[in-house]
Short mmCIF file of C-alpha atoms and ligand atoms in Angstrom, two decimals:
data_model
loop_
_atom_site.label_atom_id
_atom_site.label_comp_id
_atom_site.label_asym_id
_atom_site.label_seq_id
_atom_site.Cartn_x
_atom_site.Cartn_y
_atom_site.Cartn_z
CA UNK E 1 0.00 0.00 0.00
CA UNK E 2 1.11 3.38 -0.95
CA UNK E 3 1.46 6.72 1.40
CA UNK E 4 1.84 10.21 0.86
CA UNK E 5 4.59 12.43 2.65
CA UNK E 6 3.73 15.88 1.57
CA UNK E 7 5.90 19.38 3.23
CA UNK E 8 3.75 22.24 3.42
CA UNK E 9 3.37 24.95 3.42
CA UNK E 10 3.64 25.56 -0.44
CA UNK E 11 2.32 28.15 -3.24
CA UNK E 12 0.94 26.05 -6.24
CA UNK E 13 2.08 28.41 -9.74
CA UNK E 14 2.17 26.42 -13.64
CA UNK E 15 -0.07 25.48 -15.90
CA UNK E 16 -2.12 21.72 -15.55
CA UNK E 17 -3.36 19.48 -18.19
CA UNK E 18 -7.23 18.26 -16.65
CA UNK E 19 -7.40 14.74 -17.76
CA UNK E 20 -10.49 13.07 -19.28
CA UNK E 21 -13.19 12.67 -16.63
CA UNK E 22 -13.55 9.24 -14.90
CA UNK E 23 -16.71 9.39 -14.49
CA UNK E 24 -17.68 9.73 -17.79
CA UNK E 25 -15.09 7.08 -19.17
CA UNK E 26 -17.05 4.35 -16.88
CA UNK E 27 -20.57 5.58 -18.56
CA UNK E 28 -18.81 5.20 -21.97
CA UNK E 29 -16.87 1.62 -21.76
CA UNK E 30 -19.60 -0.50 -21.23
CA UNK E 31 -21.65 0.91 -24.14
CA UNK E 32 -19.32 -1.18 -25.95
CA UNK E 33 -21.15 -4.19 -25.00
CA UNK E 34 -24.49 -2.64 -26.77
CA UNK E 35 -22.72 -3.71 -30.20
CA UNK E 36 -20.15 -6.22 -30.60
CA UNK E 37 -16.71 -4.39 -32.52
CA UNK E 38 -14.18 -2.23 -31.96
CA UNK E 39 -13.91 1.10 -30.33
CA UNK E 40 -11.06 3.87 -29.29
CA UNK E 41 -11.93 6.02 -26.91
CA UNK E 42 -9.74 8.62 -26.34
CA UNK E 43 -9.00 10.74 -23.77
CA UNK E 44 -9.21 8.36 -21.37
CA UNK E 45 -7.96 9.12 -17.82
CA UNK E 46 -5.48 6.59 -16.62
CA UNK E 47 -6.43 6.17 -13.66
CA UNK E 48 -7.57 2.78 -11.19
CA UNK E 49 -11.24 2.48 -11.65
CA UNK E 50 -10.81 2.78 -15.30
CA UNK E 51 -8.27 -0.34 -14.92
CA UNK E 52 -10.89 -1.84 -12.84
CA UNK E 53 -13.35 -0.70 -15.19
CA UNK E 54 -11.04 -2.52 -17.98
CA UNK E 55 -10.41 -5.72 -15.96
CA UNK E 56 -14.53 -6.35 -15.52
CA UNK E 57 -14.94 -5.79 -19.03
CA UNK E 58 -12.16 -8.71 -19.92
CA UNK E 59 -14.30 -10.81 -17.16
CA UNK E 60 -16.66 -10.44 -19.70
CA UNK E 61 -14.90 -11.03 -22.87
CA UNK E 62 -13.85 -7.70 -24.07
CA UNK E 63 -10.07 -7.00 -24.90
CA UNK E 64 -9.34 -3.86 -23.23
CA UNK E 65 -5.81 -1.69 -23.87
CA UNK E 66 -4.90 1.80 -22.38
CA UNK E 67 -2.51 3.06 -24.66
CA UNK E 68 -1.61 6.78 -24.10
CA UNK E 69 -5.14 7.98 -22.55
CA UNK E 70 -7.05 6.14 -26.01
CA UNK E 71 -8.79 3.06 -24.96
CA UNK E 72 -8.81 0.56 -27.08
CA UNK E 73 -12.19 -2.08 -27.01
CA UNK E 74 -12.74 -4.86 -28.78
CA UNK E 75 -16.49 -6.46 -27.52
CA UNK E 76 -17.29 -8.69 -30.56
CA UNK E 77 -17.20 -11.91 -28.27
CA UNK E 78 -19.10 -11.73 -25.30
CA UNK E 79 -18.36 -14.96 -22.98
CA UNK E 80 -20.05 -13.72 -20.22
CA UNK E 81 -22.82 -12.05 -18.61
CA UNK E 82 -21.42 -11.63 -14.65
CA UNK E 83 -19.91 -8.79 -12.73
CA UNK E 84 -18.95 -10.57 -9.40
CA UNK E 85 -18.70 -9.31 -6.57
CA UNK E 86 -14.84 -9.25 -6.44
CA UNK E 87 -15.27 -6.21 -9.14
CA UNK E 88 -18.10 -4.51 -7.77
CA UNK E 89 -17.21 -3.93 -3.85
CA UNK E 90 -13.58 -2.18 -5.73
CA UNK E 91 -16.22 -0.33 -7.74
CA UNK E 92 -20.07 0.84 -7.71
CA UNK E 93 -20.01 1.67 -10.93
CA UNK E 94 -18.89 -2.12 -12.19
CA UNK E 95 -22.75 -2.24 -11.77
CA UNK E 96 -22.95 -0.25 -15.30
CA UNK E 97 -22.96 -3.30 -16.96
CA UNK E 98 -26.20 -4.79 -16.21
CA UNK E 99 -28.51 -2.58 -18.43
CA UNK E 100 -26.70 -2.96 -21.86
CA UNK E 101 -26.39 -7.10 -21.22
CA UNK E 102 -29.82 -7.18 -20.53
CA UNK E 103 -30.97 -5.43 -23.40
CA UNK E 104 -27.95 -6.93 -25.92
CA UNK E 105 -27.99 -10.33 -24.64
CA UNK E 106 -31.18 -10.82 -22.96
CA UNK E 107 -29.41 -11.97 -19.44
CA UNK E 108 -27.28 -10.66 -16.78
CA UNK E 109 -25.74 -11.12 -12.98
CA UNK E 110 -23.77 -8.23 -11.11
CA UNK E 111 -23.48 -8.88 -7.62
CA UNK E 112 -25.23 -5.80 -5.32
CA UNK E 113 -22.98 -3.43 -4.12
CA UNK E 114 -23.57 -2.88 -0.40
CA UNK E 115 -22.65 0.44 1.61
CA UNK E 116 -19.66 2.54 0.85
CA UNK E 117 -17.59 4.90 2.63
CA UNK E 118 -20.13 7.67 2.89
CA UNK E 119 -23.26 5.84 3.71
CA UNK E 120 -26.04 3.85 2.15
CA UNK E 121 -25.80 4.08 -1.64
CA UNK E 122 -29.20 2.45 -2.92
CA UNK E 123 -29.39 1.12 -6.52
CA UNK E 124 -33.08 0.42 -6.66
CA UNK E 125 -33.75 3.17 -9.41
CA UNK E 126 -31.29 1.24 -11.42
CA UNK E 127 -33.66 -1.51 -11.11
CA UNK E 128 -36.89 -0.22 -11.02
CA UNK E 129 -36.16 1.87 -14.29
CA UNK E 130 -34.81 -1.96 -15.71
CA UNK E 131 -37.96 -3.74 -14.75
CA UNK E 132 -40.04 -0.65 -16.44
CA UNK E 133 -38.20 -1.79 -19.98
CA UNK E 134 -40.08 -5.25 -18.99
CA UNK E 135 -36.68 -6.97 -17.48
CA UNK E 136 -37.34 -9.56 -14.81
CA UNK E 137 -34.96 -8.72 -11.79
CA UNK E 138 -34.65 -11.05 -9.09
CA UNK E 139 -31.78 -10.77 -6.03
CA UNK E 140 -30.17 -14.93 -5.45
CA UNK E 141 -26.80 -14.99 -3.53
CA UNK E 142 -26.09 -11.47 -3.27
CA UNK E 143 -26.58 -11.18 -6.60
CA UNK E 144 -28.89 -9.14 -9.08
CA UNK E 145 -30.33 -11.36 -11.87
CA UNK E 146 -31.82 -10.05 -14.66
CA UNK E 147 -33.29 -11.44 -18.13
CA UNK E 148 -35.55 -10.45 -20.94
CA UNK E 149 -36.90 -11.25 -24.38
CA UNK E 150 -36.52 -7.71 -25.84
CA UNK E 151 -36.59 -5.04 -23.68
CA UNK E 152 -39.77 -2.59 -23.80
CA UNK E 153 -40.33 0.57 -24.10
CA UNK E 154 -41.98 2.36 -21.58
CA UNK E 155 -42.08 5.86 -19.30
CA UNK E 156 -39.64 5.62 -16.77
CA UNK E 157 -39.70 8.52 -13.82
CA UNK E 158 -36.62 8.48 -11.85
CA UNK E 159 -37.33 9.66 -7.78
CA UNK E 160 -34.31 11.17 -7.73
CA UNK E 161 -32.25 12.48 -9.62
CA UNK E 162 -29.44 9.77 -10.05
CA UNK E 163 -26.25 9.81 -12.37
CA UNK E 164 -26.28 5.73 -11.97
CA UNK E 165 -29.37 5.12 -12.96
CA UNK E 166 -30.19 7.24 -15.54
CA UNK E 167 -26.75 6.19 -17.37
CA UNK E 168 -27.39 2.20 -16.76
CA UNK E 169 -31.13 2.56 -17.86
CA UNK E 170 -30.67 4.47 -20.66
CA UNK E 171 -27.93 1.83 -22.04
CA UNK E 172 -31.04 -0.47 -22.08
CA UNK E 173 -33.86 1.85 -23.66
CA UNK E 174 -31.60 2.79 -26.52
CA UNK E 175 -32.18 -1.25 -27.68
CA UNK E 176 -35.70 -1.66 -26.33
CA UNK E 177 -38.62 -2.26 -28.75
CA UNK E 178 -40.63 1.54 -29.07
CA UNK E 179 -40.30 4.55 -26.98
CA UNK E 180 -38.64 5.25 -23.82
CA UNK E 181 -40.04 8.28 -21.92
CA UNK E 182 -37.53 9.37 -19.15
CA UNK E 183 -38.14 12.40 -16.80
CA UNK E 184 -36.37 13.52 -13.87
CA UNK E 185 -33.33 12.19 -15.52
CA UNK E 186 -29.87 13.34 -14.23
CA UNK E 187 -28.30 15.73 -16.67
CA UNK E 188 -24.95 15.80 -15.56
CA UNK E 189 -22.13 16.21 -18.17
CA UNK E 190 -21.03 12.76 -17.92
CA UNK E 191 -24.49 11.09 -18.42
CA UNK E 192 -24.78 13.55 -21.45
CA UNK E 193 -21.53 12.84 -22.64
CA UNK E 194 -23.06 8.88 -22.74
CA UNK E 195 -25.64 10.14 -24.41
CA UNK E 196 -24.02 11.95 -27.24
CA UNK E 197 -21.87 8.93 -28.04
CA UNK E 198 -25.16 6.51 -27.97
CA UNK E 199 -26.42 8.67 -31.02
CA UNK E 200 -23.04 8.50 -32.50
CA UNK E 201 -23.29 4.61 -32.56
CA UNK E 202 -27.16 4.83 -33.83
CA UNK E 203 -29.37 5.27 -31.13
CA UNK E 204 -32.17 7.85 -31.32
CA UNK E 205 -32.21 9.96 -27.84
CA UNK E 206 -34.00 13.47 -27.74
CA UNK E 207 -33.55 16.06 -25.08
CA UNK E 208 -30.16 15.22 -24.54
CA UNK E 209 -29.04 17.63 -21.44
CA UNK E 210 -32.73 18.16 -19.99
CA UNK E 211 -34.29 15.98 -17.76
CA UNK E 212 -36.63 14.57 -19.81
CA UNK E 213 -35.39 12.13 -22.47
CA UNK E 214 -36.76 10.66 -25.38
CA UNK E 215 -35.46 7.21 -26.90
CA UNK E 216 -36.58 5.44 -29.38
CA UNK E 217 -35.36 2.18 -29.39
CA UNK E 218 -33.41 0.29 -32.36
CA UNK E 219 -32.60 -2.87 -33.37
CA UNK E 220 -29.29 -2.77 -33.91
CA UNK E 221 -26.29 0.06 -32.68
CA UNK E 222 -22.89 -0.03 -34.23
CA UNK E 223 -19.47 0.48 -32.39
CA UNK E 224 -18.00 3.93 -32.49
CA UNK E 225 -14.60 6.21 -31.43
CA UNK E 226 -15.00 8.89 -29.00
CA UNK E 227 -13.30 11.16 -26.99
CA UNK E 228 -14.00 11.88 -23.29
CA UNK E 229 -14.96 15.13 -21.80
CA UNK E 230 -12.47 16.70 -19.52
CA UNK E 231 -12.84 15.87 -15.83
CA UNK E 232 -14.94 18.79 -13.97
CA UNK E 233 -14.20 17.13 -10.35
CA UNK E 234 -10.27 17.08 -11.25
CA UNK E 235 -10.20 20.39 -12.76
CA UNK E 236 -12.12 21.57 -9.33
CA UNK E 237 -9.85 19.70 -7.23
CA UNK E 238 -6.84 22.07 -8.83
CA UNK E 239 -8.54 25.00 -8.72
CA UNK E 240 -9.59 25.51 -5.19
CA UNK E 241 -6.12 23.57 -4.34
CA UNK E 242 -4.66 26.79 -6.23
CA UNK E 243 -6.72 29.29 -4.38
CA UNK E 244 -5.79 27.49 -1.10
CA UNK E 245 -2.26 27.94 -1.27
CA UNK E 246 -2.40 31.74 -2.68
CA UNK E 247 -1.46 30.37 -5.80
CA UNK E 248 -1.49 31.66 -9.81
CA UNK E 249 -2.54 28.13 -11.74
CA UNK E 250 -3.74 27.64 -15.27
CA UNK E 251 -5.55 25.01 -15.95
CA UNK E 252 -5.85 23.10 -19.16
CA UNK E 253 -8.31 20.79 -21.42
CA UNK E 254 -11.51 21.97 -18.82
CA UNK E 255 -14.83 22.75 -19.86
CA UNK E 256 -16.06 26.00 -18.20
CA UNK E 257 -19.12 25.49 -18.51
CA UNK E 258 -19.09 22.52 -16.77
CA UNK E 259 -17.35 24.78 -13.88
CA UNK E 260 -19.75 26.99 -13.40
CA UNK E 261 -21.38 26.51 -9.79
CA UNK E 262 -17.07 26.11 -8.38
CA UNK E 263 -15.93 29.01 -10.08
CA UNK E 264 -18.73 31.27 -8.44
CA UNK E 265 -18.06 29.80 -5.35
CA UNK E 266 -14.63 30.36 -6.02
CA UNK E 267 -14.86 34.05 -7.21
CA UNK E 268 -17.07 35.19 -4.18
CA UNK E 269 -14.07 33.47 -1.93
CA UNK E 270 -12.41 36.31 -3.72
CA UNK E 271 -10.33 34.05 -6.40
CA UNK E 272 -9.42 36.05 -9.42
CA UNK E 273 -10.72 33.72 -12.54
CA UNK E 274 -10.15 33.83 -16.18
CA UNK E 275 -11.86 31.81 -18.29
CA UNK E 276 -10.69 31.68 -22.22
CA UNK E 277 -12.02 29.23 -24.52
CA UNK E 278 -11.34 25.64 -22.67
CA UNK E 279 -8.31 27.01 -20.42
CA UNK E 280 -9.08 28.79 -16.80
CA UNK E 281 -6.48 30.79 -14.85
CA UNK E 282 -6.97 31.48 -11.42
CA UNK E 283 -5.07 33.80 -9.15
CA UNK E 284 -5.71 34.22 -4.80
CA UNK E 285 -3.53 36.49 -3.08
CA UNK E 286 -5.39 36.75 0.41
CA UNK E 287 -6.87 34.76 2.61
CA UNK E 288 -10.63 33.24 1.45
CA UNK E 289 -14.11 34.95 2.91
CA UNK E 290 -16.18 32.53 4.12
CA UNK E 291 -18.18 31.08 2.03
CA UNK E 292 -21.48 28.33 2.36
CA UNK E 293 -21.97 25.65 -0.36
CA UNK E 294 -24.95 24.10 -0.55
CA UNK E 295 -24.59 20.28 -3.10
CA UNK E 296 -27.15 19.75 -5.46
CA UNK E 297 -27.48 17.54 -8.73
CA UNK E 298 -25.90 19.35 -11.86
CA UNK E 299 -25.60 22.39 -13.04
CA UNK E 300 -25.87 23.00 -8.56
CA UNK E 301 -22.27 22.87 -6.92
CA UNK E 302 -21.07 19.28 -7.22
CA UNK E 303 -20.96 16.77 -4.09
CA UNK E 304 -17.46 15.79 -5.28
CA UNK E 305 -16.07 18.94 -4.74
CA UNK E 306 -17.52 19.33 -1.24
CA UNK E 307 -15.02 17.74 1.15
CA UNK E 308 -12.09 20.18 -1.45
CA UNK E 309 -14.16 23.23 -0.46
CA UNK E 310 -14.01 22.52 3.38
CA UNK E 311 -10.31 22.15 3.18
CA UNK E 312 -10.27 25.72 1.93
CA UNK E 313 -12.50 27.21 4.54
CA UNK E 314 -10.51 26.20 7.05
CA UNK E 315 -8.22 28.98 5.77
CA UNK E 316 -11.07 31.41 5.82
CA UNK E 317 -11.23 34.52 7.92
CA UNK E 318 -14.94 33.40 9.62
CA UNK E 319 -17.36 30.30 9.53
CA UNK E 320 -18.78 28.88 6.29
CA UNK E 321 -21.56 25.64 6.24
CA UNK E 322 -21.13 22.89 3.91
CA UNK E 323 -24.38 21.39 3.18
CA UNK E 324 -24.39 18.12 1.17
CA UNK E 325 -28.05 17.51 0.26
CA UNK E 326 -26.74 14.02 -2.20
CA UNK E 327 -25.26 12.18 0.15
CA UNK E 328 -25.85 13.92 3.64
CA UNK E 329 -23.14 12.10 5.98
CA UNK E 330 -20.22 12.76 3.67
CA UNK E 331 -18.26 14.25 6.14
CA UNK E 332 -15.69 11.11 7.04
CA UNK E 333 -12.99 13.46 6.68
CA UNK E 334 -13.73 15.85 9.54
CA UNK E 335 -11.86 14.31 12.07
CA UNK E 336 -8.72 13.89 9.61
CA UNK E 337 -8.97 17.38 9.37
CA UNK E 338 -9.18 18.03 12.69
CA UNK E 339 -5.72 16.43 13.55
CA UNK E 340 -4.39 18.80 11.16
CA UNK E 341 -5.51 21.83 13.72
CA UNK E 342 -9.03 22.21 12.00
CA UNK E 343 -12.36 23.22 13.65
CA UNK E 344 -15.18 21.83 12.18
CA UNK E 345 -18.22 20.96 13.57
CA UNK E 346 -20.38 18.27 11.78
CA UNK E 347 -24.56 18.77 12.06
CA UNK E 348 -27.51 17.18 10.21
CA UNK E 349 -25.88 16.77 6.58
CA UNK E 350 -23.81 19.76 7.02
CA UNK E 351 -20.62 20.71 8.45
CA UNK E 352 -19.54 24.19 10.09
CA UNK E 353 -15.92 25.01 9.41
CA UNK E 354 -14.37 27.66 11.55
CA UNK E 355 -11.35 29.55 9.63
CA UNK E 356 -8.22 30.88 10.86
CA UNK E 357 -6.99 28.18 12.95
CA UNK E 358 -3.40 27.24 12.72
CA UNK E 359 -2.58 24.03 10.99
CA UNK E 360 0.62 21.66 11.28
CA UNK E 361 1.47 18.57 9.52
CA UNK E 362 0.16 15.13 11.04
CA UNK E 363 -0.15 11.72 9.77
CA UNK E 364 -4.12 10.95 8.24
CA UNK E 365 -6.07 8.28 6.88
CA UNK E 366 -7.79 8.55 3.44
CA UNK E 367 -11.50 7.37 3.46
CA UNK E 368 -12.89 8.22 -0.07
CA UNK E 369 -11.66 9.35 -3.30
CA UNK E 370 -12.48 13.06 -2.63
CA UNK E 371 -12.16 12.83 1.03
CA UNK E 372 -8.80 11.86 0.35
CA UNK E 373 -7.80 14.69 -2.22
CA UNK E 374 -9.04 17.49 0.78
CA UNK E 375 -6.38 15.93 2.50
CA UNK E 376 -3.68 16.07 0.21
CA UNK E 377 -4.60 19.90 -0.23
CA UNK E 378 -4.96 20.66 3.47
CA UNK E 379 -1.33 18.72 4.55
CA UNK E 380 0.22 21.44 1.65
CA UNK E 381 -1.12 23.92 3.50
CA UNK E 382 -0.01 22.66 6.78
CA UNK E 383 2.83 23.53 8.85
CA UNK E 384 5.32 20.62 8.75
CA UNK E 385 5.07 17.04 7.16
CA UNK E 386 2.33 15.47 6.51
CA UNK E 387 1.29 11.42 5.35
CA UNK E 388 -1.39 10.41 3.95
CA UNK E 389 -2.34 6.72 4.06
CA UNK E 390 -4.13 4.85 2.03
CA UNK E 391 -3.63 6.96 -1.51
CA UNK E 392 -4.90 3.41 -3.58
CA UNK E 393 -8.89 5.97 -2.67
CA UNK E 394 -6.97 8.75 -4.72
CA UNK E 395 -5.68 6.43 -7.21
CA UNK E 396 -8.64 5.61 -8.07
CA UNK E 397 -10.01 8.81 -9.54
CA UNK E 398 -6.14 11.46 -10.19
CA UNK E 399 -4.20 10.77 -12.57
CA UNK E 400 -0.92 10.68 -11.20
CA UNK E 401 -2.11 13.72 -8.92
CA UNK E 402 1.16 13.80 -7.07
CA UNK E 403 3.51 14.41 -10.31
CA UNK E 404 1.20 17.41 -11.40
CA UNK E 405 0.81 19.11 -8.11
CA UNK E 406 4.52 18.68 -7.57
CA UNK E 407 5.29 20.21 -11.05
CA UNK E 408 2.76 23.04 -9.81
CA UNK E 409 5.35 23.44 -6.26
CA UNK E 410 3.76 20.62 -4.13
CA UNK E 411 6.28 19.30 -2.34
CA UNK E 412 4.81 15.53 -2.53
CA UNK E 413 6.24 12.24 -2.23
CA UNK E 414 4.94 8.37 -2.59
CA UNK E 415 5.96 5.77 -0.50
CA UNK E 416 4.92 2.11 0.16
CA UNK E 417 4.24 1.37 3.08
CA UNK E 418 3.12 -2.11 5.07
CA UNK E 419 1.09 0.53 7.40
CA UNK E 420 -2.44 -0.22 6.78
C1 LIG F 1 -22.32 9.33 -9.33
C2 LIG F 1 -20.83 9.55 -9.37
C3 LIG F 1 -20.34 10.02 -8.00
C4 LIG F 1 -21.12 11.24 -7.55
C5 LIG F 1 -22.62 11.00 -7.64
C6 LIG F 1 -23.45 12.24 -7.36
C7 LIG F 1 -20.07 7.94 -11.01
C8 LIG F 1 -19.37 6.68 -11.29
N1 LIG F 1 -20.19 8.29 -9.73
O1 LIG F 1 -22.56 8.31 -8.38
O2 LIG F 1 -18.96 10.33 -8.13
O3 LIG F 1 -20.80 11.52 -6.21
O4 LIG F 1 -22.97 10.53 -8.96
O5 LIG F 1 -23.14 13.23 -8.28
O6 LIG F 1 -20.47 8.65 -11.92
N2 LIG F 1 -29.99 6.96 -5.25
C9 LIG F 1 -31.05 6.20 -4.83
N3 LIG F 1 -31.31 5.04 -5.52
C10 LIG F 1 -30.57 4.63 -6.58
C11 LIG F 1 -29.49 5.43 -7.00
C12 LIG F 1 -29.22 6.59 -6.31
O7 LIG F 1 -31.74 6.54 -3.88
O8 LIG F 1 -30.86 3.57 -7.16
C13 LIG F 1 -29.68 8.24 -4.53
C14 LIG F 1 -28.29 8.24 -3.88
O9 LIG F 1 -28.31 7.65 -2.60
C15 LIG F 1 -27.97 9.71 -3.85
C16 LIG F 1 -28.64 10.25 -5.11
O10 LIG F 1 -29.58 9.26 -5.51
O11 LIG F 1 -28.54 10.33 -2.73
C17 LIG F 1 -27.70 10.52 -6.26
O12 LIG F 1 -26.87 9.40 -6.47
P1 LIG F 1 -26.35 8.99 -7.91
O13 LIG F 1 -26.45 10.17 -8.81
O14 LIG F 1 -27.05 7.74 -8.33
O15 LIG F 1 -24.85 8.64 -7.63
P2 LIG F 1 -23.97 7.57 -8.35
O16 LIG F 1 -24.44 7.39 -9.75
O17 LIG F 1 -23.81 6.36 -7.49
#
């Protein structure tokens, strides 16, 4: 297992390449088992849950190669129709692979994926919206088991708002026999980003980037190339880690408008932000006002970017609430915080964070992907050394996040470690 030693405190200045956005690299590689061939899609982060992502998909038959960020895919023999558990408790989103087999191959078993790090993570919509398109879901073993003839057409109303579900069922209504009706459908870039390539391979989807979505299903999809859209959570990540450390970063390969909720949050934290074409400069000379954030399903401020923004208020001059309204007890990474010196004060799906105290270097656990990159930004910021343990959470997600923020000034190092 890997660790992080990281010397703070430091001033983060350079330019950053954003890498393609994991999230929407997991919607996109199982699409390739909606039509047996060969695809390249580029852009691809490399990162661990894409190699995960990569290593389910071989489970399953498809020969998968990262060559510099372009993943190849070749699905034209499928051998299996099983995500096991193995995969799935590395990875929620291994469970992306159950509405394209049941609507390309009539049958499918992904084992359920249980709690994660920041509390109960349902994926009932997933299967509700499946059984809508006529599949028959049962749950045997610990596993989900689902078949069909061919898939149906049918109005599907998500309860929530979910990235998850709306990606996996739509996967199945693009093959289904008629129209697909789909409102309250998330509309976040990445599930948009699915949705652009479906039509690319042949798939008829209206209302792409609205909540309500159209399909009408067809018999037959072809494989594709694509390129992935740059990663909004990343590009976040590096520019509040910029702010943070008084810092003067550009940023590169970003969509801005993809931005928009964290770079008003960042501008009324008095950040100086320019924004030209798909590059973003930010500049921070003082220390941050205190500023709320309230999470909320897309274009609102993004829940991935929530335990980032509490890093920074801890520098602010005053108290600022962090109100996750996704996933309301993501706040494992309070009392990591607090050995660094922090004051933070966690309430009912919020957390208070009182600026100004002093921080110093201490060792801290990682307990999430994002939860772990707040801690990487708050040690460089920190008086002294800091570790980090248990990087293999911010593996998952950064793409080699310790070379760029040490070509930005970090002053970052990885070690292995037997420490658990
Ligand atoms: C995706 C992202 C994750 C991000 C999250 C919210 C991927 C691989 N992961 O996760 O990084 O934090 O969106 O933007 O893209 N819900 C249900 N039932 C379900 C599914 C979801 O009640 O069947 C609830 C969840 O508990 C949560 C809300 O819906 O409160 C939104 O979750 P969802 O958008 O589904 O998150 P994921 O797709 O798992």
């Amino acid at each position: 297992m890997d660790k992080f030693i990281v010397e703070g405190p430091v001033r983060l200045q350079g330019t950053v390449t954003v890498s393609g956005a994991k999230n929407a690299s997991l919607a996109l590689m199982p699409a390739c088992l909606l039509a047996p061939g060969i695809y390249h899609l580029g852009n691809t982060p490399n990162n661990r849950d894409v190699w995960t992502f990569s290593r389910l998909l071989g489970s399953l038959g498809v020969h998968a190669e990262l060559n510099s960020n372009t993943l190849f895919l070749d699905s034209s023999t499928i051998t299996s129709y099983e995500a096991p558990y193995d995969h799935v408790k590395k990875m929620r989103a291994s469970i992306y692979v159950l509405g394209p087999l049941v609507a390309r191959y009539g049958q499918a078993r992904v084992s359920l994926p249980g709690g994660c790090n920041f509390g109960p993570r349902p994926v009932d919509l997933h299967l509700k919206g499946l059984e809508r398109l006529g599949a028959k879901i049962e749950v045997e073993g610990g596993y989900i088991v689902a078949t069909a003839d061919r898939l149906q057409g049918n109005h599907v109303h998500f309860d929530v708002s979910s990235v998850g579900a709306t990606v996996n069922v739509l996967m199945a209504a693009v093959l289904a026999k008629g129209q697909s009706v789909f409102t309250n459908a998330a509309l976040e870039p990445e599930v948009t980003a699915l949705a652009r390539m479906l039509v690319k391979m042949g798939a008829r989807i209206e209302g792409i980037g609205t909540t309500t979505l159209e399909i009408e299903g067809v018999d037959t999809l072809k494989p594709v190339n694509e390129e992935t859209i740059p990663d909004r959570i990343e590009a976040a990540t590096y520019l509040i880690a910029a702010a943070m450390t008084r810092g003067d970063v550009t940023l590169k390969n970003v969509n801005p408008y993809h931005l928009a909720a964290v770079v008003q949050k960042l501008e009324e934290s008095g950040a100086e932000l320019d924004v030209t074409g798909e590059t973003i400069r930010i500049t921070m000379n003082d220390a941050p006002n205190a500023v709320d954030i309230t999470t909320a399903p897309y274009p609102g401020y993004p829940t991935d970017a929530q335990a980032q923004w509490a890093a920074y208020m801890m520098l602010a001059n005053g108290a600022s609430t962090i109100k996750d309204t996704i996933y309301p007890t993501r706040f494992g990474y309070v009392p990591e915080l607090h050995r660094l010196g922090a004051e933070i004060e966690v309430t009912d799906g919020a957390c208070v964070v009182k600026g100004g105290r002093r921080l110093t270097g201490a060792t801290v656990m990682s307990s999430d992907l994002r939860a772990s990159a707040s801690l990487v930004m708050a040690a460089m910021v920190s008086e002294g050394r800091s570790e980090i343990l248990r990087v293999y959470h911010i593996d998952r997600g950064y793409e080699a996040i310790e070379r760029r923020l040490t070509a930005l000034g970090a002053v970052i190092r990885r070690e292995h470690t037997e420490e658990y």
